[in-house]
Amino acid sequence: MSDDPGKDALKPWKVLASRDLLDASPYLKVRAETVELPDGRQVESFYQVEQPDYALMFVETEDGHVVMLRTYKHGARRVSLTFPAGAISPGEDPLAAAKRELLEETGYESDDWTALGDYVVQGNHRGCACHMFHAKNARKVAEPDSGDLEEMRIELHTPRDLIDAAARGEYAFLPVIAMLGAMLVPELRAGLGMAAKGRDGV
């Protein structure tokens, strides 16, 4: 390894051109980019997918239970156990979106939030970014009013329940597994929180 961290730094690709192929806004856009690699090679039609970013929340109640949703997800073609989540509107602050979605989907709210960072879902095509949050001491203040197409059942689980649910194959989505793993490893959770604060300049 070089003593100079900048000497062997990997370089980003350059986007030389971009053309839209599909525009089904606000849900989906597909475009083809012409990119130049650091060694000068050019790649035509490197496809990019744009979908709304979303917030994913690990929400703990005052007595230590985790607020979960059980719902049918058409992408997976099955019912899945998942954390509260929801799309971030254009220009909306991710934390504000998380609070809004939590209240709409579950009727819970919290005054104790920690950002755990945002992560692109698809490595090459982007898709969207998942903004992860940890909320503590949540309390129910209203009835759910999500207003979307999904039927949801709100469930309260202990952390042990969530591990047992994994053994039964009740999770269908990778970001949910990533969130669960991060929350069950305290050192990882703390590291993600520190990194998120650093990115936000706090």
XYZ file of N, CA and C in Angstrom, residues 52-188:
411
model
N -37.297 7.019 -7.075
C -37.265 7.901 -5.904
C -36.449 7.300 -4.770
N -35.612 8.117 -4.144
C -34.927 7.688 -2.934
C -35.960 7.439 -1.841
N -35.578 6.644 -0.840
C -36.545 6.361 0.219
C -35.859 6.251 1.566
N -36.658 6.360 2.610
C -36.186 6.232 3.985
C -36.599 4.876 4.528
N -35.684 4.242 5.250
C -35.930 2.955 5.904
C -35.613 3.133 7.380
N -36.534 2.696 8.261
C -36.422 3.050 9.677
C -36.458 1.840 10.598
N -35.524 1.785 11.512
C -35.563 0.827 12.625
C -36.114 1.603 13.803
N -37.339 1.289 14.200
C -38.068 2.106 15.177
C -38.326 1.285 16.433
N -37.786 1.755 17.552
C -37.964 1.084 18.834
C -38.941 1.863 19.704
N -39.849 1.129 20.335
C -40.805 1.755 21.244
C -40.150 2.002 22.597
N -40.885 2.662 23.472
C -40.353 2.980 24.787
C -40.036 1.736 25.606
N -40.746 0.608 25.338
C -40.488 -0.633 26.078
C -39.566 -1.588 25.317
N -38.908 -1.093 24.244
C -37.884 -1.886 23.575
C -38.349 -2.787 22.452
N -39.607 -2.701 22.061
C -40.074 -3.470 20.911
C -39.774 -2.704 19.617
N -39.715 -3.448 18.521
C -39.422 -2.865 17.214
C -40.702 -2.845 16.385
N -41.007 -1.684 15.815
C -42.215 -1.525 15.003
C -41.934 -2.092 13.607
N -42.717 -3.095 13.223
C -42.547 -3.769 11.937
C -43.848 -3.747 11.158
N -43.736 -3.965 9.865
C -44.892 -4.083 8.986
C -44.840 -5.430 8.284
N -45.981 -6.067 8.175
C -46.102 -7.279 7.369
C -47.032 -6.932 6.205
N -46.517 -7.069 4.975
C -47.269 -6.604 3.819
C -46.870 -7.358 2.563
N -47.770 -7.409 1.602
C -47.455 -7.993 0.304
C -46.633 -6.994 -0.501
N -45.539 -7.488 -1.108
C -44.698 -6.667 -1.973
C -44.663 -7.307 -3.362
N -45.137 -6.566 -4.348
C -45.303 -7.160 -5.669
C -43.970 -7.478 -6.336
N -42.919 -6.721 -6.013
C -41.622 -7.031 -6.601
C -41.145 -8.416 -6.221
N -41.405 -8.799 -4.975
C -41.007 -10.122 -4.493
C -42.091 -11.167 -4.723
N -43.297 -10.696 -5.061
C -44.439 -11.585 -5.297
C -44.810 -12.379 -4.047
N -44.607 -11.759 -2.868
C -44.987 -12.465 -1.641
C -45.116 -11.493 -0.478
N -45.708 -11.987 0.582
C -45.825 -11.221 1.815
C -44.475 -11.242 2.515
N -44.077 -10.099 3.042
C -42.770 -9.982 3.680
C -42.884 -9.163 4.954
N -42.018 -9.478 5.906
C -41.846 -8.642 7.090
C -40.822 -7.573 6.752
N -41.136 -6.330 7.065
C -40.242 -5.237 6.683
C -40.301 -4.123 7.723
N -39.328 -3.245 7.652
C -39.321 -2.065 8.502
C -40.179 -0.969 7.863
N -40.688 -0.023 8.634
C -41.375 1.116 8.035
C -40.452 1.821 7.038
N -41.013 2.240 5.933
C -40.219 2.867 4.870
C -41.145 3.684 3.996
N -40.545 4.592 3.221
C -41.357 5.376 2.306
C -40.522 6.288 1.446
N -41.096 6.662 0.318
C -40.398 7.482 -0.662
C -40.165 8.898 -0.139
N -39.036 9.452 -0.545
C -38.692 10.840 -0.240
C -39.123 11.700 -1.421
N -39.925 12.687 -1.179
C -40.385 13.571 -2.251
C -39.238 14.442 -2.749
N -39.291 14.887 -4.016
C -38.217 15.758 -4.536
C -38.027 16.991 -3.657
N -36.797 17.241 -3.245
C -36.485 18.387 -2.405
C -36.772 18.208 -0.932
N -37.337 17.067 -0.547
C -37.693 16.836 0.857
C -36.469 16.371 1.644
N -36.321 16.857 2.855
C -35.258 16.403 3.733
C -35.518 14.944 4.111
N -34.511 14.054 4.010
C -34.731 12.631 4.291
C -35.283 12.354 5.688
N -34.799 13.075 6.712
C -35.308 12.851 8.059
C -36.771 13.273 8.161
N -37.114 14.388 7.538
C -38.513 14.823 7.540
C -39.392 13.783 6.852
N -38.878 13.199 5.774
C -39.630 12.151 5.073
C -39.803 10.923 5.960
N -38.755 10.554 6.685
C -38.832 9.394 7.573
C -39.899 9.612 8.648
N -39.906 10.790 9.260
C -40.899 11.090 10.293
C -42.309 11.068 9.714
N -42.471 11.647 8.523
C -43.787 11.670 7.881
C -44.269 10.259 7.565
N -43.393 9.469 6.963
C -43.781 8.115 6.571
C -44.078 7.244 7.788
N -43.293 7.398 8.856
C -43.553 6.613 10.056
C -44.939 6.915 10.620
N -45.272 8.184 10.688
C -46.586 8.560 11.214
C -47.702 8.066 10.303
N -47.531 8.217 8.994
C -48.566 7.790 8.055
C -48.767 6.284 8.082
N -47.672 5.535 8.079
C -47.778 4.082 7.961
C -48.161 3.390 9.262
N -47.706 3.952 10.385
C -47.879 3.238 11.652
C -48.618 4.010 12.729
N -48.695 5.327 12.623
C -49.267 6.141 13.681
C -48.300 6.418 14.815
N -47.030 6.008 14.649
C -46.020 6.245 15.682
C -45.204 7.490 15.350
N -44.640 8.100 16.399
C -43.698 9.182 16.214
C -42.606 9.093 17.274
N -41.483 9.712 16.989
C -40.343 9.694 17.898
C -39.647 11.045 17.849
N -39.035 11.415 18.981
C -38.231 12.639 19.039
C -36.732 12.321 19.106
N -36.392 11.052 18.970
C -34.995 10.616 19.137
C -34.558 9.845 17.892
N -33.911 10.553 16.964
C -33.538 9.975 15.673
C -32.026 10.029 15.463
N -31.490 8.981 14.854
C -30.086 8.946 14.456
C -30.011 8.528 12.993
N -29.340 9.327 12.184
C -29.125 8.963 10.783
C -28.006 7.935 10.703
N -28.198 6.922 9.857
C -27.202 5.872 9.660
C -26.618 5.898 8.252
N -26.894 6.964 7.516
C -26.299 7.107 6.192
C -27.252 6.753 5.063
N -26.830 7.060 3.841
C -27.611 6.725 2.649
C -26.751 5.873 1.726
N -27.382 4.875 1.109
C -26.657 3.866 0.354
C -27.391 3.545 -0.942
N -26.642 3.547 -2.046
C -27.227 3.239 -3.350
C -27.587 1.764 -3.395
N -28.747 1.459 -3.927
C -29.256 0.094 -3.917
C -28.627 -0.758 -5.018
N -28.386 -0.190 -6.193
C -27.782 -0.926 -7.303
C -26.400 -0.343 -7.603
N -25.373 -1.176 -7.542
C -24.007 -0.698 -7.667
C -23.695 -0.031 -8.988
N -24.194 -0.541 -10.102
C -23.877 0.014 -11.415
C -24.980 0.890 -11.994
N -26.225 0.588 -11.670
C -27.345 1.301 -12.300
C -28.005 2.317 -11.368
N -27.592 2.382 -10.164
C -28.061 3.240 -9.089
C -29.432 2.839 -8.570
N -30.457 2.907 -9.400
C -31.807 2.645 -8.925
C -32.261 3.780 -8.022
N -31.935 3.690 -6.746
C -32.292 4.724 -5.782
C -31.338 4.613 -4.607
N -31.447 5.549 -3.702
C -30.660 5.508 -2.472
C -31.585 5.249 -1.293
N -31.123 4.389 -0.408
C -31.851 4.072 0.820
C -31.231 4.876 1.958
N -32.023 5.739 2.578
C -31.578 6.541 3.722
C -32.027 5.815 4.991
N -31.070 5.372 5.790
C -31.372 4.558 6.957
C -31.391 5.397 8.232
N -32.383 5.129 9.087
C -32.539 5.867 10.340
C -32.872 4.924 11.486
N -32.421 5.307 12.679
C -32.762 4.610 13.909
C -33.560 5.577 14.781
N -34.753 5.162 15.162
C -35.604 5.983 16.031
C -35.844 5.237 17.336
N -35.733 5.941 18.456
C -35.936 5.327 19.766
C -37.088 6.012 20.500
N -37.621 5.290 21.489
C -38.692 5.802 22.355
C -39.913 6.260 21.547
N -40.240 5.494 20.535
C -41.408 5.833 19.715
C -42.696 5.532 20.482
N -43.709 6.320 20.211
C -45.001 6.147 20.864
C -46.102 6.318 19.832
N -47.186 5.603 20.026
C -48.305 5.701 19.096
C -49.143 6.923 19.440
N -49.366 7.778 18.430
C -50.108 9.015 18.656
C -51.326 9.139 17.743
N -51.454 8.221 16.764
C -52.563 8.318 15.814
C -52.783 6.956 15.171
N -53.857 6.857 14.433
C -54.094 5.659 13.640
C -53.371 5.789 12.306
N -52.912 4.680 11.726
C -52.204 4.747 10.441
C -53.095 5.304 9.342
N -52.488 6.026 8.412
C -53.218 6.577 7.269
C -52.252 6.694 6.100
N -51.783 5.531 5.602
C -50.764 5.552 4.555
C -51.322 5.992 3.212
N -52.571 5.658 2.909
C -53.191 6.110 1.676
C -52.640 5.493 0.416
N -51.805 4.436 0.519
C -51.263 3.838 -0.701
C -51.954 2.509 -0.991
N -51.396 1.761 -1.954
C -52.060 0.553 -2.431
C -51.858 -0.642 -1.515
N -50.915 -0.562 -0.619
C -50.517 -1.731 0.145
C -51.396 -1.933 1.374
N -51.771 -3.201 1.614
C -52.378 -3.579 2.875
C -51.248 -3.931 3.838
N -51.270 -3.365 5.034
C -50.196 -3.574 5.986
C -50.759 -3.983 7.336
N -49.999 -4.828 8.019
C -50.313 -5.174 9.394
C -49.149 -4.724 10.257
N -49.420 -3.906 11.248
C -48.389 -3.423 12.155
C -48.156 -4.482 13.229
N -46.883 -4.798 13.455
C -46.517 -5.788 14.455
C -45.396 -5.229 15.325
N -45.384 -5.607 16.588
C -44.312 -5.235 17.510
C -43.516 -6.487 17.847
N -42.190 -6.427 17.642
C -41.329 -7.592 17.840
C -40.152 -7.242 18.742
N -39.660 -8.247 19.454
C -38.401 -8.099 20.165
C -37.266 -8.344 19.170
N -36.046 -7.885 19.486
C -34.912 -8.211 18.609
C -34.748 -9.714 18.387
N -35.015 -10.528 19.406
C -34.937 -11.978 19.245
C -35.960 -12.455 18.227
N -37.157 -11.882 18.257
C -38.187 -12.228 17.266
C -37.681 -11.983 15.851
N -36.957 -10.876 15.660
C -36.501 -10.512 14.323
C -35.460 -11.507 13.811
N -34.619 -12.002 14.699
C -33.649 -13.023 14.305
C -34.374 -14.319 13.943
N -35.346 -14.701 14.747
C -36.111 -15.915 14.466
C -36.867 -15.794 13.150
N -37.355 -14.595 12.842
C -38.064 -14.384 11.573
C -37.138 -14.593 10.389
N -35.864 -14.214 10.544
C -34.888 -14.448 9.475
C -34.721 -15.936 9.220
N -34.687 -16.726 10.291
C -34.536 -18.175 10.150
C -35.744 -18.803 9.455
N -36.882 -18.140 9.550
C -38.087 -18.645 8.879
C -38.231 -18.101 7.458
N -37.295 -17.266 7.025
C -37.354 -16.725 5.669
C -38.432 -15.681 5.465
N -38.681 -14.879 6.490
C -39.782 -13.913 6.412
C -39.387 -12.578 5.804
N -38.107 -12.395 5.468
C -37.653 -11.142 4.856
C -37.401 -11.377 3.366
N -37.850 -10.426 2.543
C -37.711 -10.585 1.092
C -36.737 -9.597 0.465
N -36.246 -8.609 1.232
C -35.507 -7.521 0.605
C -34.161 -7.287 1.277
N -33.128 -7.117 0.438
C -31.770 -6.954 0.932
C -31.594 -5.753 1.857
N -32.147 -4.563 1.551
C -31.970 -3.448 2.487
C -32.511 -3.739 3.886
N -33.550 -4.548 3.989
C -34.097 -4.908 5.297
C -33.091 -5.769 6.059
N -32.457 -6.714 5.364
C -31.435 -7.542 5.994
C -30.243 -6.680 6.403
N -29.860 -5.731 5.558
C -28.742 -4.842 5.890
C -29.047 -4.019 7.139
N -30.254 -3.486 7.213
C -30.655 -2.708 8.381
C -30.662 -3.578 9.633
N -31.216 -4.773 9.520
C -31.276 -5.674 10.668
C -29.871 -5.998 11.166
N -28.968 -6.325 10.239
C -27.597 -6.633 10.630
C -26.913 -5.462 11.300
N -27.103 -4.272 10.757
C -26.478 -3.083 11.334
C -26.984 -2.818 12.746
N -28.266 -3.020 12.968
C -28.831 -2.721 14.274
C -28.457 -3.766 15.324
N -28.170 -4.981 14.893
C -27.828 -6.030 15.842
C -26.343 -6.088 16.172
N -25.531 -5.267 15.472
C -24.098 -5.186 15.763
C -23.821 -3.765 16.255
N -23.745 -3.562 17.563
C -23.627 -2.198 18.098
C -22.461 -1.404 17.526
N -21.300 -2.055 17.332
C -20.141 -1.328 16.806
C -20.392 -0.840 15.391
N -21.051 -1.669 14.584
C -21.377 -1.266 13.216
C -22.382 -0.129 13.220
